[in-house]
Every structure is written in structure tokens, then in C-alpha cells.
Short mmCIF file of N, CA, C and O in Angstrom, two decimals:
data_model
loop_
_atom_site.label_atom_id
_atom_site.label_comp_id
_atom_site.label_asym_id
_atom_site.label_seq_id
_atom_site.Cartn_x
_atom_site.Cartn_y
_atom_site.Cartn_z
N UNK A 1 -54.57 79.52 7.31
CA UNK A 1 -53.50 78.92 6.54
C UNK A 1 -54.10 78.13 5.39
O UNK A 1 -54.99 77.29 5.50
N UNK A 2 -53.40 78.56 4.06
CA UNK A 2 -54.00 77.73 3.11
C UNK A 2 -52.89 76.26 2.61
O UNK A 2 -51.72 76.18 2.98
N UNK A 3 -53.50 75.33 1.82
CA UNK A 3 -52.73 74.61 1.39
C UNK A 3 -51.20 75.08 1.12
O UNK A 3 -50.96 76.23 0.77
N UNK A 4 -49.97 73.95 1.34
CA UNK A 4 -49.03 74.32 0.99
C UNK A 4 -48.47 75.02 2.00
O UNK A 4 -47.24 75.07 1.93
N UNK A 5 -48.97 75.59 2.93
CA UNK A 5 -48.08 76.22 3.96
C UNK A 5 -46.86 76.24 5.08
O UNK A 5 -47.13 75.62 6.10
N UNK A 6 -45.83 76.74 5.04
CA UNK A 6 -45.04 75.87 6.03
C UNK A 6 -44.86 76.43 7.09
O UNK A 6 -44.26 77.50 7.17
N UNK A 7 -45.44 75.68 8.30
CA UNK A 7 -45.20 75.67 9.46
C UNK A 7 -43.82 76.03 9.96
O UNK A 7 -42.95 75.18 9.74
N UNK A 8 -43.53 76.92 10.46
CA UNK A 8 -42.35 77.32 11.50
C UNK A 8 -42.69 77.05 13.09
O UNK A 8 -41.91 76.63 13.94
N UNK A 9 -43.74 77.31 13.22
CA UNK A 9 -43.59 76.98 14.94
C UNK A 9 -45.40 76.88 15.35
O UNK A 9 -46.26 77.66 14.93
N UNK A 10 -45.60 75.75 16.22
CA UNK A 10 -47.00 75.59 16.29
C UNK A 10 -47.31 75.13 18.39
O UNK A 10 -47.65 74.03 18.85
N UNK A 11 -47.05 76.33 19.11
CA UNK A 11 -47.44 75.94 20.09
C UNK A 11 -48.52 76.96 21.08
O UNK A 11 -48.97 78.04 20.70
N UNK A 12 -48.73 76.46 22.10
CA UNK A 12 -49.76 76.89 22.77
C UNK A 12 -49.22 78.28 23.98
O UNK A 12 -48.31 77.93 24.73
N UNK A 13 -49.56 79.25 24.11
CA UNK A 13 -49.35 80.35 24.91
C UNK A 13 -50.53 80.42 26.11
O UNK A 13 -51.64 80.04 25.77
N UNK A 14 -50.38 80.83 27.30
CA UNK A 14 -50.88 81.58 28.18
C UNK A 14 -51.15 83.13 27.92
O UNK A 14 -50.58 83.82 27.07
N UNK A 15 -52.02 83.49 28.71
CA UNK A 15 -52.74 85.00 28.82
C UNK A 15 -51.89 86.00 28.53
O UNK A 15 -52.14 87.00 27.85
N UNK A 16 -50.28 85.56 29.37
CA UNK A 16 -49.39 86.46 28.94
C UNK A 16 -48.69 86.19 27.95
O UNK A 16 -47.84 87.08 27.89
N UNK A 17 -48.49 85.26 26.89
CA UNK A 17 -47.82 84.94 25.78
C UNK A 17 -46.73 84.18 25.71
O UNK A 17 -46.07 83.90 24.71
N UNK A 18 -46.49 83.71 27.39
CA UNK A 18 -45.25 82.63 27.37
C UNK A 18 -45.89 81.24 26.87
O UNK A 18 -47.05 80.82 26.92
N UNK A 19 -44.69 80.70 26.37
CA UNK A 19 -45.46 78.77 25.82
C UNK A 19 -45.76 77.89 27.22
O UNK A 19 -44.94 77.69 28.11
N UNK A 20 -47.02 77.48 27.16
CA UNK A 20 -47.39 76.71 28.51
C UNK A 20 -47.76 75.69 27.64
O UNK A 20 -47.56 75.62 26.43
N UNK A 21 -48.56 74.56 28.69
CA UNK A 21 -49.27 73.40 28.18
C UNK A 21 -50.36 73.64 29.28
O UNK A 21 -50.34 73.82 30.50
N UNK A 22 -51.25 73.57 28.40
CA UNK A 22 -52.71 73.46 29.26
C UNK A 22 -52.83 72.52 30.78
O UNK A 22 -52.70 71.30 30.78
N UNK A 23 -53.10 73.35 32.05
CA UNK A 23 -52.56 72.48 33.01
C UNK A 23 -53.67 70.70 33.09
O UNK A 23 -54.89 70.83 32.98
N UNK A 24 -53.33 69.86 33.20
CA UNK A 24 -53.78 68.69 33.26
C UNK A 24 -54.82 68.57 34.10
O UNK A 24 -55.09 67.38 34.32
N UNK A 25 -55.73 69.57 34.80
CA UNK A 25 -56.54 69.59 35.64
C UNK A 25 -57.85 69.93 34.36
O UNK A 25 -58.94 69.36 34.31
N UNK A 26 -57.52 70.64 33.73
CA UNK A 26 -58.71 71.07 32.82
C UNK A 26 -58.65 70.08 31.57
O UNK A 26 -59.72 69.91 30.97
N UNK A 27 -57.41 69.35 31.07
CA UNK A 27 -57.49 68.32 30.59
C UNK A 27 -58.65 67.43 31.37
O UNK A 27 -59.84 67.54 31.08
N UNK A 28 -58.25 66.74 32.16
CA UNK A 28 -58.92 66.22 32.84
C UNK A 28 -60.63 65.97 33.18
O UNK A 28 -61.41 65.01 33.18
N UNK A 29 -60.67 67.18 33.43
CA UNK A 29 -62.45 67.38 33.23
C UNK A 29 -63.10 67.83 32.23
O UNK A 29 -63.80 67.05 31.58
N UNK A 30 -62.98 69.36 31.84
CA UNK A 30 -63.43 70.34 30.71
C UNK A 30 -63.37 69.46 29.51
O UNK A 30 -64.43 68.95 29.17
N UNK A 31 -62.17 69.15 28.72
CA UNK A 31 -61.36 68.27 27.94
C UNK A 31 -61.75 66.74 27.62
O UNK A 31 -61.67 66.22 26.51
N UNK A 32 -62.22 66.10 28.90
CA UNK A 32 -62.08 64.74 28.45
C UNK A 32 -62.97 63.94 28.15
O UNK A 32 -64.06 63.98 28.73
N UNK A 33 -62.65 62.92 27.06
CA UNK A 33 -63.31 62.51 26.04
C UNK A 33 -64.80 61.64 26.92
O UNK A 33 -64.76 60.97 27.95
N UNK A 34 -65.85 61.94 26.17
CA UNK A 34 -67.02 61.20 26.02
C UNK A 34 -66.55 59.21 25.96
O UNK A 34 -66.08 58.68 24.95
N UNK A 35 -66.72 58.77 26.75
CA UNK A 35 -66.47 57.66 26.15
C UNK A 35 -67.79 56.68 25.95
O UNK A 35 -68.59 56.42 26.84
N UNK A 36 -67.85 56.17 24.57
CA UNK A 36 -69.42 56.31 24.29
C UNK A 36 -69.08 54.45 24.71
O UNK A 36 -67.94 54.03 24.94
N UNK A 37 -70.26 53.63 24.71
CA UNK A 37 -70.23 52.29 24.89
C UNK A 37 -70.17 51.40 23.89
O UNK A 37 -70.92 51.44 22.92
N UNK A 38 -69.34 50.59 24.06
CA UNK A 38 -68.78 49.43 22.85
C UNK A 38 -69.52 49.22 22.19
O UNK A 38 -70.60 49.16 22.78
N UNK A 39 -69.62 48.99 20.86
CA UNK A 39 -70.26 49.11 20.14
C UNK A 39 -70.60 47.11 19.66
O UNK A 39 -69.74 46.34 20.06
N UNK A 40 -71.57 46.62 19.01
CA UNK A 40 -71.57 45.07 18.75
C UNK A 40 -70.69 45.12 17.79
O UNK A 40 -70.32 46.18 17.29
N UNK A 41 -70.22 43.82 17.41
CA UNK A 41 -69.00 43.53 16.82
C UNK A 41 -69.11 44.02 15.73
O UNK A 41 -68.27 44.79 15.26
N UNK A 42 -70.28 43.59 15.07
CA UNK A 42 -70.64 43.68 13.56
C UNK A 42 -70.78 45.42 12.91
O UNK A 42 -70.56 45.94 11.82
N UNK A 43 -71.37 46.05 14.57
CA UNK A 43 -71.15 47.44 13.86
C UNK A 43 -70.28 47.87 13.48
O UNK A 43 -69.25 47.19 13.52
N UNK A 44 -70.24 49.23 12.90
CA UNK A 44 -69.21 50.28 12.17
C UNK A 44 -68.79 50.92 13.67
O UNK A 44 -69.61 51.23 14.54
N UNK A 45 -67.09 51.08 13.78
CA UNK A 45 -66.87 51.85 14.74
C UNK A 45 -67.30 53.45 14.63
O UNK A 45 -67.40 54.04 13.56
N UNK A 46 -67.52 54.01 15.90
CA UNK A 46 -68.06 55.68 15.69
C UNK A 46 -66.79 56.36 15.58
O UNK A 46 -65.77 55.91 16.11
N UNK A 47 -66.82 57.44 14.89
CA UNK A 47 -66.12 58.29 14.75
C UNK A 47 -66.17 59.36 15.71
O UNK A 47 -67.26 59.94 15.71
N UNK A 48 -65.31 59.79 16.53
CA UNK A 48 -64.94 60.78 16.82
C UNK A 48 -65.15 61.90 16.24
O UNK A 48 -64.91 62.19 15.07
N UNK A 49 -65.95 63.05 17.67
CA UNK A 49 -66.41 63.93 17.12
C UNK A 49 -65.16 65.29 17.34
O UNK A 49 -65.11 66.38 16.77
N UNK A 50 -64.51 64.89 18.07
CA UNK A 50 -63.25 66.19 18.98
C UNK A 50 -63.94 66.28 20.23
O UNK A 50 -64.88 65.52 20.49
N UNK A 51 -63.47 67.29 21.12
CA UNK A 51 -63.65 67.53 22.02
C UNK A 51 -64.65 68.25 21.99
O UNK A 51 -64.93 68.95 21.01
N UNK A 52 -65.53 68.17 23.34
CA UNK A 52 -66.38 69.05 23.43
C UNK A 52 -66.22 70.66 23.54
O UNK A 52 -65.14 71.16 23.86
N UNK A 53 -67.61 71.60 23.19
CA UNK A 53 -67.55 72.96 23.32
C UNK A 53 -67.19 73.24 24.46
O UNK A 53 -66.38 74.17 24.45
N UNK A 54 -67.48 72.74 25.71
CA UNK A 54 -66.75 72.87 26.88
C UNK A 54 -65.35 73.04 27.56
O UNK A 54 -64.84 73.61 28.52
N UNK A 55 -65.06 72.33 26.65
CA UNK A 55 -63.78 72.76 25.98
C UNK A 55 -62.90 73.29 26.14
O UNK A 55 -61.95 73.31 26.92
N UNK A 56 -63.48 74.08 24.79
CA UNK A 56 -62.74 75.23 24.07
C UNK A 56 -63.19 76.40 24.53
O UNK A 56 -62.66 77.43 24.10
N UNK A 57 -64.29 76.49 25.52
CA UNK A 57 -64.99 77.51 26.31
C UNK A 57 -64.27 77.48 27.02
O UNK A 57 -63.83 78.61 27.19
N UNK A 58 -63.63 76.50 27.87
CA UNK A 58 -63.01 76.53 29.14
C UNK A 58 -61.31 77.08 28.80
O UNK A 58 -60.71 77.52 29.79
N UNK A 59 -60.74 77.07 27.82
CA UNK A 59 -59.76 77.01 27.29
C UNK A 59 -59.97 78.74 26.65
O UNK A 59 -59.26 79.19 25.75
N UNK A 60 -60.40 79.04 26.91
CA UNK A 60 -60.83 80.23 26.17
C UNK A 60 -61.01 81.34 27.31
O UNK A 60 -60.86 82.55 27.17
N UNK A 61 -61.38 80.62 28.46
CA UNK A 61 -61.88 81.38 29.68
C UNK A 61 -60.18 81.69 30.40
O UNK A 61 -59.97 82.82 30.84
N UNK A 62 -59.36 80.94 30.44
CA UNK A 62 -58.14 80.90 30.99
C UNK A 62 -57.28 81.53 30.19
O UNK A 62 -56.28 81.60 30.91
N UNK A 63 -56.92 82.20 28.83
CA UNK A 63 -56.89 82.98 28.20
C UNK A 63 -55.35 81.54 27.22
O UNK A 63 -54.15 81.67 26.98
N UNK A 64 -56.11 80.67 27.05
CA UNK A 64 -54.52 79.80 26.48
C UNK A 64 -55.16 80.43 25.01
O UNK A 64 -56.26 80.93 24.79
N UNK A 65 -54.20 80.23 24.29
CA UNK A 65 -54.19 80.60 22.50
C UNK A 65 -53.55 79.79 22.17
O UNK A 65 -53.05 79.01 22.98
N UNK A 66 -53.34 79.71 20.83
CA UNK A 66 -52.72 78.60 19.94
C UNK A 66 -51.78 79.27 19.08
O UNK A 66 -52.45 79.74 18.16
N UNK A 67 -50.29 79.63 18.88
CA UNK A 67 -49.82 80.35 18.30
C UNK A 67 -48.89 79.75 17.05
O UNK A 67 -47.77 79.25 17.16
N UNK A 68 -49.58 79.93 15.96
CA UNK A 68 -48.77 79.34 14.79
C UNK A 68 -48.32 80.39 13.91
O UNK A 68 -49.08 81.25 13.47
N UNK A 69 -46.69 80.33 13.54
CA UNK A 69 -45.61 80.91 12.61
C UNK A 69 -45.79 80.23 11.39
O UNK A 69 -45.62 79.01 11.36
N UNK A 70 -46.17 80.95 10.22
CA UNK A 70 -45.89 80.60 9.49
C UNK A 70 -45.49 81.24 7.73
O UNK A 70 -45.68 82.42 7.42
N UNK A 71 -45.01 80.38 6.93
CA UNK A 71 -44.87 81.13 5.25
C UNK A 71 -45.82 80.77 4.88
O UNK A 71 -46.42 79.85 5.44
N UNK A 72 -46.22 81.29 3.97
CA UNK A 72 -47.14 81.01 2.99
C UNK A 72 -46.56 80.39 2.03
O UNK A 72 -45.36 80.60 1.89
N UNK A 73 -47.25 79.45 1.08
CA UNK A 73 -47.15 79.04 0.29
C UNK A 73 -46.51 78.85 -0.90
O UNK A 73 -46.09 77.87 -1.52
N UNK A 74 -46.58 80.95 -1.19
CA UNK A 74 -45.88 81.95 -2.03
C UNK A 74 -44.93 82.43 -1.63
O UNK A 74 -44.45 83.45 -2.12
N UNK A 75 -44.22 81.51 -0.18
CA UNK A 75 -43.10 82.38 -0.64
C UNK A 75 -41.70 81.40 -0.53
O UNK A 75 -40.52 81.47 -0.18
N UNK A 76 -42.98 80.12 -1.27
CA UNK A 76 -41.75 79.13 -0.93
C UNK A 76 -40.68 79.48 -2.05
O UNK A 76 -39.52 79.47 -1.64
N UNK A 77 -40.86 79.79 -3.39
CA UNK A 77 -39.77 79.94 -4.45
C UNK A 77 -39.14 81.09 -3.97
O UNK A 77 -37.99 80.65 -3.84
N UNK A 78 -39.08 82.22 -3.63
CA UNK A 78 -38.71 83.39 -3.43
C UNK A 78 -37.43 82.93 -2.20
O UNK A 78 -36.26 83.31 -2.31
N UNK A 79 -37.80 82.29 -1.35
CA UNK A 79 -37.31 81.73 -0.40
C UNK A 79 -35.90 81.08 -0.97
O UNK A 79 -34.73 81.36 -0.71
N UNK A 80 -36.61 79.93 -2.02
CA UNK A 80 -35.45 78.82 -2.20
C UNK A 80 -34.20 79.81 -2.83
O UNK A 80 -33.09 79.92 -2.31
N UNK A 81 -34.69 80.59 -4.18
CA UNK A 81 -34.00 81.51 -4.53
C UNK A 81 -32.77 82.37 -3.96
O UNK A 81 -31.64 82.56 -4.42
N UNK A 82 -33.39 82.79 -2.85
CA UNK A 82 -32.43 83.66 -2.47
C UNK A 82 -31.51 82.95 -1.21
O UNK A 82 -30.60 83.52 -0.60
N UNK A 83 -32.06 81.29 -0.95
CA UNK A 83 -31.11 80.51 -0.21
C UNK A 83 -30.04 80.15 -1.14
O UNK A 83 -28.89 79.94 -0.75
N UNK A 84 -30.46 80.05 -2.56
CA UNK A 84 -29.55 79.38 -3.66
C UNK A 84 -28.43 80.63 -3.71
O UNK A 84 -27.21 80.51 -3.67
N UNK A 85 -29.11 81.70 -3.78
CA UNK A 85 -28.24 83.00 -4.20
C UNK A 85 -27.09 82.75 -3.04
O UNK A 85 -25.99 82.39 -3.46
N UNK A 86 -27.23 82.88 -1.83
CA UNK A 86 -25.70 83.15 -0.69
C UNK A 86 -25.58 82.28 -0.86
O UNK A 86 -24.41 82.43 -0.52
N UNK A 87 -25.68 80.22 -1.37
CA UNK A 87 -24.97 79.33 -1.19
C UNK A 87 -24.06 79.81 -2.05
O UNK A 87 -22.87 79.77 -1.73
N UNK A 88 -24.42 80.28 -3.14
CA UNK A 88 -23.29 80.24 -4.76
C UNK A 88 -22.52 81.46 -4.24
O UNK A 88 -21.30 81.37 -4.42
N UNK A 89 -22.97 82.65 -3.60
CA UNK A 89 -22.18 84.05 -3.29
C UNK A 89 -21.34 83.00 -2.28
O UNK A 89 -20.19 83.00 -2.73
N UNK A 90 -21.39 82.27 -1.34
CA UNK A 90 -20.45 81.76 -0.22
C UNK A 90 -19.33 80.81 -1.00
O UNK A 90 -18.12 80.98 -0.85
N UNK A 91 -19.99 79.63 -1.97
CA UNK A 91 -18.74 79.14 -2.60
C UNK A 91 -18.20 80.23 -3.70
O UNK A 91 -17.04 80.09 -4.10
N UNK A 92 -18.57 80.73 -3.94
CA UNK A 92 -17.31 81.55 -4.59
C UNK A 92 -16.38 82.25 -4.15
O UNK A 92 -15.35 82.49 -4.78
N UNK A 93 -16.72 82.76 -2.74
CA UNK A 93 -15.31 83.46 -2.32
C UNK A 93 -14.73 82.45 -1.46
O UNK A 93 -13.65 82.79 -0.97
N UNK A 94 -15.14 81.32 -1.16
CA UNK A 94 -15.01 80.16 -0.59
C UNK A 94 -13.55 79.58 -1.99
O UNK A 94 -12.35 79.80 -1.82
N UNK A 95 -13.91 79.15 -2.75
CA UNK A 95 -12.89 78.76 -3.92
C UNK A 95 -11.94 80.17 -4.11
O UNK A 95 -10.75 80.26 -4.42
N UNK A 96 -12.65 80.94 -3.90
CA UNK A 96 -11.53 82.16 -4.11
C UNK A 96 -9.96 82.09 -3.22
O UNK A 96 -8.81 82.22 -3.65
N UNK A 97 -10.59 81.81 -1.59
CA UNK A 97 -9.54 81.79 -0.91
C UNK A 97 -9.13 80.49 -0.76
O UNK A 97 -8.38 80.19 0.17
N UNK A 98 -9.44 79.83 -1.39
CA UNK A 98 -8.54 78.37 -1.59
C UNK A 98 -7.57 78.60 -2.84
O UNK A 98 -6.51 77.97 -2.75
N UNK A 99 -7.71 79.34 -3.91
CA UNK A 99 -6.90 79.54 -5.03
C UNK A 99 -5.60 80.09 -4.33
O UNK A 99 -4.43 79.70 -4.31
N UNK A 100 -6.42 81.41 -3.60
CA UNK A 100 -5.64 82.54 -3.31
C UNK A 100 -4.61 81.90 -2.64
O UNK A 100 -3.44 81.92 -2.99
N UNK A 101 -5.19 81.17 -1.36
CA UNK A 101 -3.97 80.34 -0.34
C UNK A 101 -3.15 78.92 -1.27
O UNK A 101 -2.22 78.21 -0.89
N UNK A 102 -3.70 78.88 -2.21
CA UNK A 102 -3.16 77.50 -2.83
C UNK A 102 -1.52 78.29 -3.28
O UNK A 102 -0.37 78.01 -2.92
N UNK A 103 -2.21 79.59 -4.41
CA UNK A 103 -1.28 79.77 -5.26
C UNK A 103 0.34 80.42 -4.20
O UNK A 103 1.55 80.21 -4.17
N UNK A 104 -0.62 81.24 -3.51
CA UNK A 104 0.58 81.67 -2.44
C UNK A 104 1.58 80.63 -1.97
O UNK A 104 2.79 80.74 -2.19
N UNK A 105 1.05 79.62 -1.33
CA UNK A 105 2.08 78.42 -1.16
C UNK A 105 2.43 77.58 -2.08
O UNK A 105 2.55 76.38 -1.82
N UNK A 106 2.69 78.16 -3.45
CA UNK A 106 3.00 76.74 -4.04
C UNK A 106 4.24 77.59 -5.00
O UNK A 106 5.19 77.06 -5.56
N UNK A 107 3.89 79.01 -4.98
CA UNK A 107 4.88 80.34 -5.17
C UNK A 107 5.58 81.01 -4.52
O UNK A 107 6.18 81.96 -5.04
#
């Protein structure tokens, strides 16, 4: 995905492609964070590196994926366009049958 992109849907699948959440057992171990020791006051806090390769090995072994929908960038005008096009095609026959029903009852 490059800059500009819009996200439609960003979740996680199982082996067979239904949306799961990684079960909390591999959170737990594989997953969980290094916790490094306090640092003296005066130091710079450490930055976070992510999770370990263990990971994403382990996460990889259980067959989870990461499944993201999305537009590109390019097709945001094309998009707006042709949302603009049926709003204006909808109010016009929209005012149409308000004329139509106006004039009928007022004749």
C-alpha cells in the first residue's frame, strides 16, 4: 500500500480465511514483550523494537494472515465522481416527482 490509500477493511484471518484473533495463549508467550529494566532517570527512554521474530514465526506456523481491503490512492477522484454523478441522477428525478405530485394536486 502506498501513501494515500484507503483502507476498507484491516483484519486478521485463520488458515481457513474466517476473521479470528490470535488465540491469547501465543500472545502470551511467542508474542510477549521483552521487558527491558528501568532505565536511570536521567537516561533517554528505549524505544521499542516490536515484537520479536518469534513471533511472527510462530504466527506464521499457525497459518493466521493479515487481510487488508483496499483503494488505491488513484481511485479516489474516479470514485468521488461517479458518487457525485447518482447523487445529482437521484435528485433529479427526486424533484421530478415532487413537481409531478405537486402539480397534480394543486390541478
Amino acid at each position: 500500500m502506498g501513501p494515500g490509500t484507503w483502507t476498507l477493511s484491516n483484519h486478521t484471518v485463520d488458515a481457513s480465511g474466517r476473521p479470528a484473533d490470535p488465540p491469547g495463549s501465543l500472545l502470551a508467550s511467542a508474542c510477549a514483550p521483552d521487558i527491558p529494566p528501568a532505565p536511570a532517570p536521567e537516561a533517554e527512554p528505549p524505544v521499542p523494537d516490536g515484537p520479536p521474530e518469534q513471533c511472527f514465526a510462530e504466527i506464521a506456523r499457525l497459518g493466521y494472515k493479515q487481510e487488508v481491503v483496499y483503494h488505491s490512492a488513484g481511485r479516489f477522484w474516479p470514485l468521488q465522481w461517479a458518487e457525485t454523478g447518482l447523487f445529482a441522477v437521484l435528485t433529479a428525478g427526486l424533484t421530478g416527482v415532487c413537481f409531478s405530485w405537486t402539480r397534480r394536486r394543486l390541478f
